[in-house]
Tab-separated table of C-alpha atoms in Angstrom:
chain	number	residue	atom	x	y	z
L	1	UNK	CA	20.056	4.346	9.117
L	2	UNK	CA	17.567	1.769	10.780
L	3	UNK	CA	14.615	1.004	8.668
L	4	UNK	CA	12.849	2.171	11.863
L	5	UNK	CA	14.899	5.233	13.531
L	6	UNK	CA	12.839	8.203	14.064
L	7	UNK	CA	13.480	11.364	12.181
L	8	UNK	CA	12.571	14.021	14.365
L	9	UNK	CA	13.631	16.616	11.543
L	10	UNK	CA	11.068	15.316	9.107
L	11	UNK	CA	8.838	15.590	12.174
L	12	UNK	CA	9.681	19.128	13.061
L	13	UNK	CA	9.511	20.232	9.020
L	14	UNK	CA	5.971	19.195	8.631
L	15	UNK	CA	5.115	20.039	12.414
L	16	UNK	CA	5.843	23.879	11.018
L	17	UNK	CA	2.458	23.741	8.540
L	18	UNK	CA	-0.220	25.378	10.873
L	19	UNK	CA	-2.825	23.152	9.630
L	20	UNK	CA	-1.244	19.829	10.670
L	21	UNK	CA	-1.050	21.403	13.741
L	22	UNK	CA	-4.453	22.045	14.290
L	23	UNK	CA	-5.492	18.511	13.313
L	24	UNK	CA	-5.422	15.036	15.172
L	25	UNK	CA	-2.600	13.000	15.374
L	26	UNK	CA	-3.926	11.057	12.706
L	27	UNK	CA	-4.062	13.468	10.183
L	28	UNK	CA	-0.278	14.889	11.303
L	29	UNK	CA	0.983	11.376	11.100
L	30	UNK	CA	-0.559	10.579	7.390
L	31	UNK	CA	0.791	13.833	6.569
L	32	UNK	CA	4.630	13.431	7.244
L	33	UNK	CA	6.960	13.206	4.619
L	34	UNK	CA	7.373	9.372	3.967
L	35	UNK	CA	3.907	8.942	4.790
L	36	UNK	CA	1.949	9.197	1.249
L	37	UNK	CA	0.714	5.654	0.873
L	38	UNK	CA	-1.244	5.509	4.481
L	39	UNK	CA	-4.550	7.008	4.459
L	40	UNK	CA	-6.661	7.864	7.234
L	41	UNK	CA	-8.325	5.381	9.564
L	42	UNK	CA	-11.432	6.857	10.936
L	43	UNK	CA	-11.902	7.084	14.272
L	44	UNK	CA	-15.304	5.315	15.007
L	45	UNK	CA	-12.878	2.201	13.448
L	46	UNK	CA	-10.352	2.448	15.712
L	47	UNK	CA	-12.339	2.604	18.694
L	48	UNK	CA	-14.036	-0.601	18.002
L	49	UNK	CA	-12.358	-2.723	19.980
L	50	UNK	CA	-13.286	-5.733	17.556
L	51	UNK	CA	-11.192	-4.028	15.139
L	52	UNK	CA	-8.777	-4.824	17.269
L	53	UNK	CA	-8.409	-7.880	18.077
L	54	UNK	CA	-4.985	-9.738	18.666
L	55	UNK	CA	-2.777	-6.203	18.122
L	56	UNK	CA	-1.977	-6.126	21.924
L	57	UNK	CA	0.530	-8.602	21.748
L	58	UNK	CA	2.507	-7.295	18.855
L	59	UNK	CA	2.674	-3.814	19.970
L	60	UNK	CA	4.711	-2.806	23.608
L	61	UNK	CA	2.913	0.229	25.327
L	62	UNK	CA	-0.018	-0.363	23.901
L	63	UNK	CA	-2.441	1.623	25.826
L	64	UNK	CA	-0.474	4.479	25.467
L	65	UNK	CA	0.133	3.920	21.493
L	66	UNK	CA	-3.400	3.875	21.388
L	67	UNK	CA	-3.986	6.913	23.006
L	68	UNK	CA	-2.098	8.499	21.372
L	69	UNK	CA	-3.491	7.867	17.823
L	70	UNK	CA	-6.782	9.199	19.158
L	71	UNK	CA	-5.307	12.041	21.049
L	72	UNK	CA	-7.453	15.763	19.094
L	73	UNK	CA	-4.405	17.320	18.694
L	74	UNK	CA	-0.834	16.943	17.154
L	75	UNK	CA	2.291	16.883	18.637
L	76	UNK	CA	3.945	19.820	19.506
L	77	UNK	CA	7.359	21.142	19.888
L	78	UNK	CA	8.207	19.955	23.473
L	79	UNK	CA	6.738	16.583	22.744
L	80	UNK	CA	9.533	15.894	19.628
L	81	UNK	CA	11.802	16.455	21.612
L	82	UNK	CA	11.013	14.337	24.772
L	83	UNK	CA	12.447	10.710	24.620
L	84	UNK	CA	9.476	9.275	25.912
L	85	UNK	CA	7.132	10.790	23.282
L	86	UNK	CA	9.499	8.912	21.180
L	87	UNK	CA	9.241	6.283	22.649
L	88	UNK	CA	5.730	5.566	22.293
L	89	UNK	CA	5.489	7.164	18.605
L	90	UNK	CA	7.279	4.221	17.445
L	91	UNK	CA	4.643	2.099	18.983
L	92	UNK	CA	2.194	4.580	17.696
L	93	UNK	CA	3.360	3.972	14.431
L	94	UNK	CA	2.848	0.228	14.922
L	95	UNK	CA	-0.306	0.103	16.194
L	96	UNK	CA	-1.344	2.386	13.608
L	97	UNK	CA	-0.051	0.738	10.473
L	98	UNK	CA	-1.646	-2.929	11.960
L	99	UNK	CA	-5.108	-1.045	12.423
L	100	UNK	CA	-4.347	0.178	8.795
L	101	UNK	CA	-3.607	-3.334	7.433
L	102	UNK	CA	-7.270	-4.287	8.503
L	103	UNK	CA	-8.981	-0.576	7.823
L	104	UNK	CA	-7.806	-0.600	3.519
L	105	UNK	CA	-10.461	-3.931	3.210
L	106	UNK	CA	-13.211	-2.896	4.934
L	107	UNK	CA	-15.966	-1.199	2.422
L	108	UNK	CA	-14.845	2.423	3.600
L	109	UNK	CA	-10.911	1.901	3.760
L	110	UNK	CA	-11.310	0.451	-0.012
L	111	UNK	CA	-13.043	3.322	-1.074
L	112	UNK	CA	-9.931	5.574	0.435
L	113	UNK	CA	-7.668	3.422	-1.048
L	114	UNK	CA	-9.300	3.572	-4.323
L	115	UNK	CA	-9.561	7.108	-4.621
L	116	UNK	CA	-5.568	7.429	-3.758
L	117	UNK	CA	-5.387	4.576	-6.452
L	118	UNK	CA	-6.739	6.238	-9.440
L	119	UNK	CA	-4.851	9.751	-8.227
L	120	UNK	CA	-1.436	7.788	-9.185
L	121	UNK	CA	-0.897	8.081	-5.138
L	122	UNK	CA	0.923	4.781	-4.661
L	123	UNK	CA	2.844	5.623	-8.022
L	124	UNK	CA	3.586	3.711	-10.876
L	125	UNK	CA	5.141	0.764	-12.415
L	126	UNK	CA	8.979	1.209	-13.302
L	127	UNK	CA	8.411	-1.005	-16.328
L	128	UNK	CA	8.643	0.736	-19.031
L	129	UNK	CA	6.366	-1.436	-21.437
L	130	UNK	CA	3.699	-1.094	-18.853
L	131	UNK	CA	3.427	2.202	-19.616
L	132	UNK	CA	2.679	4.250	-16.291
L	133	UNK	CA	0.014	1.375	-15.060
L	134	UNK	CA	-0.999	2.909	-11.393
L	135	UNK	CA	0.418	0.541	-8.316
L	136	UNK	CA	-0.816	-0.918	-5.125
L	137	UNK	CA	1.287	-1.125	-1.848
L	138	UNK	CA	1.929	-4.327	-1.068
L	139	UNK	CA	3.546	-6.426	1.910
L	140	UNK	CA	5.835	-9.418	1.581
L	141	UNK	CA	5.120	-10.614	5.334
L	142	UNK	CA	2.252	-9.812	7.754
L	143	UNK	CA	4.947	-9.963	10.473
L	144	UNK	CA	6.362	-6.625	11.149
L	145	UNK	CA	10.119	-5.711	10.502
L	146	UNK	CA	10.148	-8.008	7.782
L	147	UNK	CA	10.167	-5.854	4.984
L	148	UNK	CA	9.450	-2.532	4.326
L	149	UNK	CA	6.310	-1.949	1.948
L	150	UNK	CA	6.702	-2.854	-1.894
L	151	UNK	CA	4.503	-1.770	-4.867
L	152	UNK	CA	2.400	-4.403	-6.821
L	153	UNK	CA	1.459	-4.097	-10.744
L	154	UNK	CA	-1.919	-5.248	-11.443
L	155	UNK	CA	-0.683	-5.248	-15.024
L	156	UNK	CA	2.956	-7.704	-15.453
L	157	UNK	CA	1.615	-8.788	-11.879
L	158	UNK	CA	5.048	-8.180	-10.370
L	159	UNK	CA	6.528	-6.530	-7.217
L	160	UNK	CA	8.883	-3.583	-7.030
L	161	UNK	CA	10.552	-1.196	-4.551
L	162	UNK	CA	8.902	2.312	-4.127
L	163	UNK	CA	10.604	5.149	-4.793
L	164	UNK	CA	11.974	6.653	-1.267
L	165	UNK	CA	10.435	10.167	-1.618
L	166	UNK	CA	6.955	8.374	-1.182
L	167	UNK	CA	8.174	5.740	1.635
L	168	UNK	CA	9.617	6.402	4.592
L	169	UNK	CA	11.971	4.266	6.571
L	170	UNK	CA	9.409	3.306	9.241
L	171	UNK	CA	6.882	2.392	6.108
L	172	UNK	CA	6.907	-1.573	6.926
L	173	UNK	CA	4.851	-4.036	4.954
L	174	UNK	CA	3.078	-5.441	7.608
L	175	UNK	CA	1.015	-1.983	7.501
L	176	UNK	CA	-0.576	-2.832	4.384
L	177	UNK	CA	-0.414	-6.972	3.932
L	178	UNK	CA	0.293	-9.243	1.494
L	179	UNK	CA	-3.212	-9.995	0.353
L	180	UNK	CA	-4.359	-5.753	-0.273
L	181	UNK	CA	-4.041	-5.565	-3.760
L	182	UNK	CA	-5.928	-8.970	-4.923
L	183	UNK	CA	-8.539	-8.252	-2.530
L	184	UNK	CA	-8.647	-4.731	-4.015
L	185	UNK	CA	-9.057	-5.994	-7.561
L	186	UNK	CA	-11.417	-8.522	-6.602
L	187	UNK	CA	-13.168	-5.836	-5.373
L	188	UNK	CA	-13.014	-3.212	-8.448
L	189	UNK	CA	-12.473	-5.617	-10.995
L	190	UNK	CA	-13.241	-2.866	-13.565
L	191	UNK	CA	-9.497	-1.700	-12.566
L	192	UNK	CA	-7.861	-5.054	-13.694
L	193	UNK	CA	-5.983	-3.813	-16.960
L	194	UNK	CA	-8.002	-6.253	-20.184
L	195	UNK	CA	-4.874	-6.209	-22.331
L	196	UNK	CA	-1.949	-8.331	-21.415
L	197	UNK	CA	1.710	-6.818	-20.919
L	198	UNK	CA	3.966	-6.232	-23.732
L	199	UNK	CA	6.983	-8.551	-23.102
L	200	UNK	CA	10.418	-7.233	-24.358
L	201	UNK	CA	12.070	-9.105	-26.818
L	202	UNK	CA	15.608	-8.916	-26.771
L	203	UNK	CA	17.647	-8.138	-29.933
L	204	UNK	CA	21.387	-7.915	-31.092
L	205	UNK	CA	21.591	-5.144	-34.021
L	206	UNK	CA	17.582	-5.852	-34.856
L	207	UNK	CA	18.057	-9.790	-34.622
L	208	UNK	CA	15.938	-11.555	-31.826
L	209	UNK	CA	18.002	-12.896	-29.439
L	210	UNK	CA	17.176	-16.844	-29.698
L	211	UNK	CA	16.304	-18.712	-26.477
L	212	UNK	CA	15.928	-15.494	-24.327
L	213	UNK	CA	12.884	-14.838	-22.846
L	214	UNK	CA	11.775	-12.458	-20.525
L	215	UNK	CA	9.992	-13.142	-17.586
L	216	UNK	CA	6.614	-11.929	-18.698
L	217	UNK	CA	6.678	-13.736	-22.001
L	218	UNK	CA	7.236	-16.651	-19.828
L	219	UNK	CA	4.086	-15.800	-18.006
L	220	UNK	CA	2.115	-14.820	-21.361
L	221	UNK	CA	3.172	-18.570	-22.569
L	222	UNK	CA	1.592	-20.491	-19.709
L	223	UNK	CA	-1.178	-18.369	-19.739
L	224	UNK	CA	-0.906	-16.692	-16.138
L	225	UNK	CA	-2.343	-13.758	-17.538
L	226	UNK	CA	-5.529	-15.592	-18.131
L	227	UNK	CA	-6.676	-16.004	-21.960
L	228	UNK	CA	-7.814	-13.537	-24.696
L	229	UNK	CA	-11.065	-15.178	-25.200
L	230	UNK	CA	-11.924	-14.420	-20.862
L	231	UNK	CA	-10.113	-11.180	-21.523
L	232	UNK	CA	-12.271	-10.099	-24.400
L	233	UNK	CA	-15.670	-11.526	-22.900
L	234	UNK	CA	-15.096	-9.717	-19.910
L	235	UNK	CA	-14.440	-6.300	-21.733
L	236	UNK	CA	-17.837	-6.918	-23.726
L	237	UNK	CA	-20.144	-7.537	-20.838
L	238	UNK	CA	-18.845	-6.488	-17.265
L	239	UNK	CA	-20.268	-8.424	-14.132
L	240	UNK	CA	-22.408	-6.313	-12.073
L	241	UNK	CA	-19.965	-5.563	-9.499
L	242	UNK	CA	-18.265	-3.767	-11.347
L	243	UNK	CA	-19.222	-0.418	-9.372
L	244	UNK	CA	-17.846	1.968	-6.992
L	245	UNK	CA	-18.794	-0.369	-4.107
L	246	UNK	CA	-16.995	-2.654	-2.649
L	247	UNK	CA	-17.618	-6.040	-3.638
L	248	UNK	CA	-16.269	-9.629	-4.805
L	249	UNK	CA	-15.222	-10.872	-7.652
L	250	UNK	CA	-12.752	-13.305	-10.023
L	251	UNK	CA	-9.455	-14.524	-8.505
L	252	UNK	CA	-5.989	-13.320	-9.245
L	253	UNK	CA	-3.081	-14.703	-9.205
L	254	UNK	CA	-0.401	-14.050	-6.149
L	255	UNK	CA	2.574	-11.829	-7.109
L	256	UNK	CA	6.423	-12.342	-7.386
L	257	UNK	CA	8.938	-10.300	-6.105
L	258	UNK	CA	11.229	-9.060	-8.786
């Protein structure tokens, strides 16, 4: 199936709950299946046009996609099944996921994100030694049908594919960027995890392997982690911004796709 074909039966399934009927399109869209990692852009945001600047070139129809994200009410029955509803859903979901990218760093949009953060909403790292450590979404290309969205460890600092039951097919990486999570951690550096990841070492019948390294232990040995001595002097006395408000703060380093 096309990374971006629309599913009007995963439409229809949700489009059955009474209360995503009664809500915007925005909060029926953020609620479809596939849809856990967006969150909702308010309104106010959307209708600044300086918000969005430069999306009407990457998006066809896009004074219809646009009205249709602020339309009060969801889609109903008739409408999932008309072609040209379709149509201009797809740009919908386009425009939407660009307005998105920008929305999850302003001050508000972190805050969101945050909260979805802490709740395990983006889901966690598949590496076992990092021991559940909550992920960020993550784009490999601010160009859209690049890639779809990936998940980013603030831990080994790697990048992973999502499991499917939390991204859907039209879930493109261009909705979230590739600079969310650092500015994110800049931002609540409190969240950056103080002890370094726990490389595997492997063994043959309890004997280390000799020469084989993993890829973090690689990282641990040219320090990309940082150093025990910042690590520990952080932990002792936190910088002021370390608070629920957004804010700036020490540099990390860019991720890897593994």
């Amino acid at each position: 199936m096309s990374l971006y074909t629309y599913d009007r039966h995963g439409i229809d399934e949700e489009d059955d709950d009474d209360e995503c009927s009664e809500a915007g399109w925005i909060q029926w869209f953020c609620s479809l299946e596939g849809h856990d990692f967006f969150v909702e852009v308010d309104e106010d945001y959307i209708k600044d046009n300086f918000n969005l600047y430069g999306l009407r070139p990457r998006v066809n129809n896009y004074d219809k996609a646009l009205d249709m994200i602020l339309a009060p009410e969801a889609p109903d029955d008739d409408d999932l099944v008309d072609p040209d509803f379709v149509e201009v859903y797809r740009c919908a979901t386009d425009l939407y996921g660009l307005i998105h990218q920008r929305f999850i760093t302003s001050p508000r949009g972190l805050t969101l994100m945050k909260e979805k953060f802490l709740k395990g909403g983006f889901g966690y790292c598949p590496r076992v030694l990092c021991e559940r450590q909550n992920a960020l979404p993550i784009g490999l290309s601010e160009e859209l049908r690049s890639s779809r969205v990936k998940t980013y460890c603030p831990k080994c600092q790697e990048v992973y594919t999502p499991k499917a039951s939390k991204v859907g097919e039209d879930m493109d990486g261009a909705y979230f960027g590739t600079s969310f999570p650092h500015i994110f951690l800049q931002t609540y550096a409190n969240l950056v995890p103080l002890d370094f990841p726990t490389p595997f070492v492997p063994k043959i019948f309890g004997f280390r392997v000799h020469g084989k390294k993993s890829l973090v232990q690689e990282k641990l040995e040219h320090g990309e982690y940082g150093t025990p001595e910042a690590t520990s002097s952080s932990s002792a006395a936190p910088p002021p911004h370390q608070t629920d408000q957004p804010s700036s703060s020490a540099q990390r380093p860019q991720p890897s796709a593994a």
